[in-house]
Amino acid sequence: MALKKLVAGNWKMNGLAADLGQLVEIARAPAECDVALCLPATLIERASRAAPNFAVGGQDVHASASGAHTGCVSAAMLQDAGARLTIVGHSERREAQHESDADVRAKASAALDAGLEVILCVGESLAVREAGAAVATVSAQLDASLPDRPVTAVAYEPIWAIGTGRIPTMDDIAAMHAALRERLVAAYGEAGGAVRLLYGGSVKGSNAAEIFAVPDVDGALVGGASLTAADFLPIVAAAN
Ligand code: PGA
């Protein structure tokens, strides 16, 4: 099934009010695919005022609705600020904040319960890839991270491809996405066929078209190249 592509940017810990002009330029550009930017929490409200019809998202969410969780942001808070979606399970959080698959699953559930769309990230380390265990490892990670109800998108992001300029071969992306599609259908039945499978890790204007042509690649999650309209819009154009 050909799904409408989603090109989502992840600004990570980058961006001040002065950078919102980039978002406005991205929001104004014509697109036949869905486009979203996941921002630092501090910018979500201003971004959603600056571009009211554009999909602004968070980069993480707490699994609890409220309470004594210093420094954390709930799904209701993200939504209250104007977010329509959130990322959960990014490898930078799985590694640096020691988030487990169960944590990611709880975050995804909380976000869906609040009415947010969810991009759930999975991906293998270089050691796992080199050991030939990438598909089995990432499939197991996905099985353990998926909430009961379908997420909007799953992003396959090999950790060794993030911010490095290295990407897997197109055959390796195809094999991984086919395996993840099988897991999604096993989890959700027919609805699993409608979950968009994004590729993430060093996506750029120069490699986007080739990646988007791979079967079962329904879009991209883009880090560094999402920070400016000049770098991001060619990726959107490749998806159109
Ligand atoms: P990158 O990051 O595009 O800068 O490699 C991707 C990501 O972490 O989502």
Short mmCIF file of C-alpha atoms and ligand atoms in Angstrom, two decimals:
data_model
loop_
_atom_site.label_atom_id
_atom_site.label_comp_id
_atom_site.label_asym_id
_atom_site.label_seq_id
_atom_site.Cartn_x
_atom_site.Cartn_y
_atom_site.Cartn_z
CA MET A 1 0.00 0.00 0.00
CA ALA A 2 1.40 3.44 -0.89
CA LEU A 3 1.02 5.69 2.13
CA LYS A 4 1.19 9.47 2.07
CA LYS A 5 4.75 10.34 2.98
CA LEU A 6 5.67 12.14 6.19
CA VAL A 7 8.82 14.24 6.41
CA ALA A 8 9.42 15.18 10.03
CA GLY A 9 12.26 17.29 11.36
CA ASN A 10 13.79 16.98 14.81
CA TRP A 11 15.53 20.15 15.96
CA LYS A 12 16.93 18.37 19.05
CA MET A 13 18.47 20.91 21.48
CA ASN A 14 18.71 23.62 18.84
CA GLY A 15 16.61 26.67 18.17
CA LEU A 16 15.76 30.03 19.70
CA ALA A 17 12.97 32.44 18.85
CA ALA A 18 15.21 33.93 16.16
CA ASP A 19 15.12 30.61 14.31
CA LEU A 20 11.34 30.51 13.92
CA GLY A 21 11.68 32.25 10.55
CA GLN A 22 13.06 28.95 9.24
CA LEU A 23 9.95 27.14 10.47
CA VAL A 24 7.65 29.73 8.91
CA GLU A 25 9.44 29.37 5.58
CA ILE A 26 9.12 25.58 5.77
CA ALA A 27 5.44 25.87 6.73
CA ARG A 28 4.71 28.12 3.75
CA ALA A 29 6.32 25.89 1.15
CA PRO A 30 3.93 23.82 -0.96
CA ALA A 31 4.01 20.12 -0.05
CA GLU A 32 2.10 17.08 -1.23
CA CYS A 33 3.43 15.04 1.67
CA ASP A 34 2.84 15.64 5.37
CA VAL A 35 5.49 17.83 6.97
CA ALA A 36 6.18 18.36 10.68
CA LEU A 37 8.87 19.84 12.90
CA CYS A 38 9.56 18.53 16.40
CA LEU A 39 10.92 21.41 18.43
CA PRO A 40 12.42 22.10 21.83
CA ALA A 41 9.50 22.46 24.28
CA THR A 42 10.37 26.12 24.79
CA LEU A 43 9.51 26.94 21.16
CA ILE A 44 6.32 24.94 20.65
CA GLU A 45 3.83 27.59 21.66
CA ARG A 46 5.52 30.39 19.70
CA ALA A 47 5.92 28.13 16.67
CA SER A 48 2.26 27.14 16.69
CA ARG A 49 1.26 30.81 16.88
CA ALA A 50 3.67 31.72 14.08
CA ALA A 51 2.41 28.90 11.81
CA PRO A 52 -1.07 27.92 13.05
CA ASN A 53 -1.81 25.35 10.32
CA PHE A 54 1.57 23.63 10.52
CA ALA A 55 2.25 20.40 12.43
CA VAL A 56 4.49 21.29 15.36
CA GLY A 57 5.60 18.52 17.69
CA GLY A 58 7.58 17.70 20.82
CA GLN A 59 10.66 15.47 21.01
CA ASP A 60 9.72 13.48 24.10
CA VAL A 61 6.88 13.21 26.59
CA HIS A 62 6.50 11.92 30.14
CA ALA A 63 4.38 8.81 30.67
CA SER A 64 2.46 10.39 33.58
CA ALA A 65 -0.29 12.95 33.17
CA SER A 66 1.08 15.24 35.91
CA GLY A 67 2.97 15.15 39.18
CA ALA A 68 6.38 15.46 40.83
CA HIS A 69 8.60 15.01 37.76
CA THR A 70 10.99 17.96 37.76
CA GLY A 71 11.94 19.14 34.30
CA CYS A 72 9.53 16.86 32.45
CA VAL A 73 6.66 17.68 30.10
CA SER A 74 3.34 15.80 29.89
CA ALA A 75 1.32 15.02 26.79
CA ALA A 76 -1.40 17.45 27.90
CA MET A 77 1.25 20.18 28.28
CA LEU A 78 2.56 19.57 24.77
CA GLN A 79 -0.96 19.72 23.41
CA ASP A 80 -1.80 22.80 25.45
CA ALA A 81 1.23 24.52 23.89
CA GLY A 82 -0.03 23.67 20.40
CA ALA A 83 1.78 20.41 19.59
CA ARG A 84 0.01 17.88 17.39
CA LEU A 85 2.59 15.14 17.67
CA THR A 86 5.61 13.92 19.57
CA ILE A 87 8.63 11.74 19.06
CA VAL A 88 9.18 8.95 21.60
CA GLY A 89 12.10 6.56 22.00
CA HIS A 90 14.77 8.51 20.13
CA SER A 91 18.10 6.72 20.55
CA GLU A 92 19.63 9.82 22.13
CA ARG A 93 17.07 9.47 24.93
CA ARG A 94 17.25 5.69 25.09
CA GLU A 95 21.03 6.04 25.57
CA ALA A 96 21.52 9.23 27.58
CA GLN A 97 18.36 8.97 29.73
CA HIS A 98 18.46 5.16 29.91
CA GLU A 99 14.95 4.80 28.54
CA SER A 100 13.87 1.18 28.18
CA ASP A 101 11.42 -0.27 25.66
CA ALA A 102 8.83 -0.36 28.46
CA ASP A 103 9.41 3.36 29.15
CA VAL A 104 8.99 4.13 25.45
CA ARG A 105 5.81 2.07 25.29
CA ALA A 106 4.36 3.94 28.29
CA LYS A 107 5.27 7.31 26.75
CA ALA A 108 3.66 6.35 23.44
CA SER A 109 0.49 5.23 25.22
CA ALA A 110 0.29 8.47 27.22
CA ALA A 111 0.74 10.57 24.10
CA LEU A 112 -1.90 8.64 22.12
CA ASP A 113 -4.33 8.83 25.07
CA ALA A 114 -3.94 12.62 25.05
CA GLY A 115 -4.67 12.76 21.32
CA LEU A 116 -1.14 13.38 20.07
CA GLU A 117 0.24 11.65 17.02
CA VAL A 118 3.33 9.57 17.81
CA ILE A 119 6.57 8.90 15.95
CA LEU A 120 8.24 5.96 17.72
CA CYS A 121 11.96 5.47 17.06
CA VAL A 122 13.94 2.25 16.94
CA GLY A 123 17.43 1.44 15.67
CA GLU A 124 20.55 -0.62 16.18
CA SER A 125 24.11 0.19 17.26
CA LEU A 126 27.07 -0.32 14.96
CA ALA A 127 28.17 -3.37 16.98
CA VAL A 128 24.76 -5.00 16.45
CA ARG A 129 24.82 -4.17 12.72
CA GLU A 130 28.32 -5.60 12.34
CA ALA A 131 27.33 -8.74 14.22
CA GLY A 132 24.59 -9.33 11.63
CA ALA A 133 21.87 -8.98 14.25
CA ALA A 134 20.26 -5.70 13.18
CA VAL A 135 16.92 -7.00 11.89
CA ALA A 136 16.35 -9.35 14.84
CA THR A 137 17.39 -6.74 17.40
CA VAL A 138 15.34 -3.88 15.98
CA SER A 139 12.30 -6.14 15.45
CA ALA A 140 12.43 -7.16 19.11
CA GLN A 141 12.88 -3.54 20.15
CA LEU A 142 9.79 -2.57 18.16
CA ASP A 143 7.68 -5.44 19.56
CA ALA A 144 8.52 -4.36 23.11
CA SER A 145 8.02 -0.62 22.47
CA LEU A 146 4.68 -0.62 20.62
CA PRO A 147 1.64 0.49 22.61
CA ASP A 148 -1.71 -1.32 22.32
CA ARG A 149 -3.06 1.16 19.77
CA PRO A 150 -1.30 1.98 16.48
CA VAL A 151 1.23 4.80 16.50
CA THR A 152 1.28 7.27 13.61
CA ALA A 153 4.76 6.37 12.44
CA VAL A 154 7.76 4.24 13.32
CA ALA A 155 11.16 5.73 12.53
CA TYR A 156 13.98 3.28 11.80
CA GLU A 157 17.13 5.15 12.79
CA PRO A 158 20.40 3.19 12.86
CA ILE A 159 22.32 4.83 15.70
CA TRP A 160 25.55 4.78 13.70
CA ALA A 161 23.88 6.75 10.88
CA ILE A 162 22.65 9.61 13.07
CA GLY A 163 24.66 12.77 12.48
CA THR A 164 27.53 10.84 10.88
CA GLY A 165 26.88 11.21 7.16
CA ARG A 166 26.83 7.39 6.87
CA ILE A 167 23.69 5.59 5.75
CA PRO A 168 22.85 1.91 5.28
CA THR A 169 22.62 0.46 1.79
CA MET A 170 19.22 0.75 0.16
CA ASP A 171 18.95 -3.05 0.37
CA ASP A 172 19.57 -2.92 4.12
CA ILE A 173 16.90 -0.23 4.55
CA ALA A 174 14.46 -2.28 2.45
CA ALA A 175 15.13 -5.45 4.47
CA MET A 176 14.68 -3.63 7.78
CA HIS A 177 11.49 -1.85 6.71
CA ALA A 178 9.98 -5.09 5.39
CA ALA A 179 10.69 -6.76 8.74
CA LEU A 180 9.22 -3.82 10.69
CA ARG A 181 6.12 -3.82 8.47
CA GLU A 182 5.61 -7.48 9.36
CA ARG A 183 5.88 -6.66 13.06
CA LEU A 184 3.37 -3.80 12.72
CA VAL A 185 0.86 -6.05 10.94
CA ALA A 186 1.41 -8.75 13.57
CA ALA A 187 0.70 -6.17 16.30
CA TYR A 188 -2.20 -4.25 14.77
CA GLY A 189 -3.59 -6.33 11.92
CA GLU A 190 -4.72 -4.31 8.92
CA ALA A 191 -4.08 -1.04 10.75
CA GLY A 192 -0.41 -2.02 10.92
CA GLY A 193 -0.27 -1.57 7.15
CA ALA A 194 -1.17 2.11 7.57
CA VAL A 195 1.56 3.01 10.09
CA ARG A 196 4.14 5.05 8.23
CA LEU A 197 7.69 3.70 8.32
CA LEU A 198 10.21 6.54 8.29
CA TYR A 199 13.92 6.20 7.72
CA GLY A 200 16.16 8.46 9.81
CA GLY A 201 19.92 9.03 9.99
CA SER A 202 21.88 11.47 7.80
CA VAL A 203 18.97 12.14 5.42
CA LYS A 204 19.84 15.07 3.15
CA GLY A 205 18.57 16.67 -0.02
CA SER A 206 21.22 14.72 -1.91
CA ASN A 207 20.14 11.23 -0.75
CA ALA A 208 16.41 11.69 -0.01
CA ALA A 209 15.03 10.70 -3.42
CA GLU A 210 16.97 7.42 -3.41
CA ILE A 211 15.82 6.61 0.12
CA PHE A 212 12.17 7.49 -0.63
CA ALA A 213 12.21 5.12 -3.60
CA VAL A 214 12.88 2.12 -1.31
CA PRO A 215 9.79 -0.07 -0.76
CA ASP A 216 8.06 0.54 2.59
CA VAL A 217 9.87 3.86 3.17
CA ASP A 218 6.98 6.23 3.88
CA GLY A 219 9.01 9.28 4.80
CA ALA A 220 11.94 10.46 6.89
CA LEU A 221 12.90 11.72 10.30
CA VAL A 222 15.54 14.39 9.77
CA GLY A 223 17.85 15.91 12.36
CA GLY A 224 20.62 18.26 11.22
CA ALA A 225 19.11 18.96 7.81
CA SER A 226 15.83 20.13 9.38
CA LEU A 227 17.33 23.21 11.01
CA THR A 228 17.13 25.43 7.96
CA ALA A 229 14.58 25.75 5.18
CA ALA A 230 17.42 25.62 2.65
CA ASP A 231 18.45 22.14 3.81
CA PHE A 232 15.00 20.78 4.68
CA LEU A 233 12.83 21.84 1.74
CA PRO A 234 14.79 19.79 -0.84
CA ILE A 235 13.97 16.70 1.27
CA VAL A 236 10.28 17.68 1.30
CA ALA A 237 10.47 18.20 -2.46
CA ALA A 238 11.96 14.73 -2.92
CA ALA A 239 8.95 13.25 -1.11
CA ASN A 240 6.41 15.16 -3.20
P1 PGA B 1 20.46 13.37 11.55
O1 PGA B 1 19.55 12.95 12.81
O2 PGA B 1 19.49 13.62 10.39
O3 PGA B 1 21.14 14.62 11.98
O4 PGA B 1 21.37 12.24 11.25
C1 PGA B 1 18.46 12.09 12.63
C2 PGA B 1 17.76 11.89 13.95
O5 PGA B 1 18.41 11.76 14.99
O6 PGA B 1 16.50 11.85 13.96
#
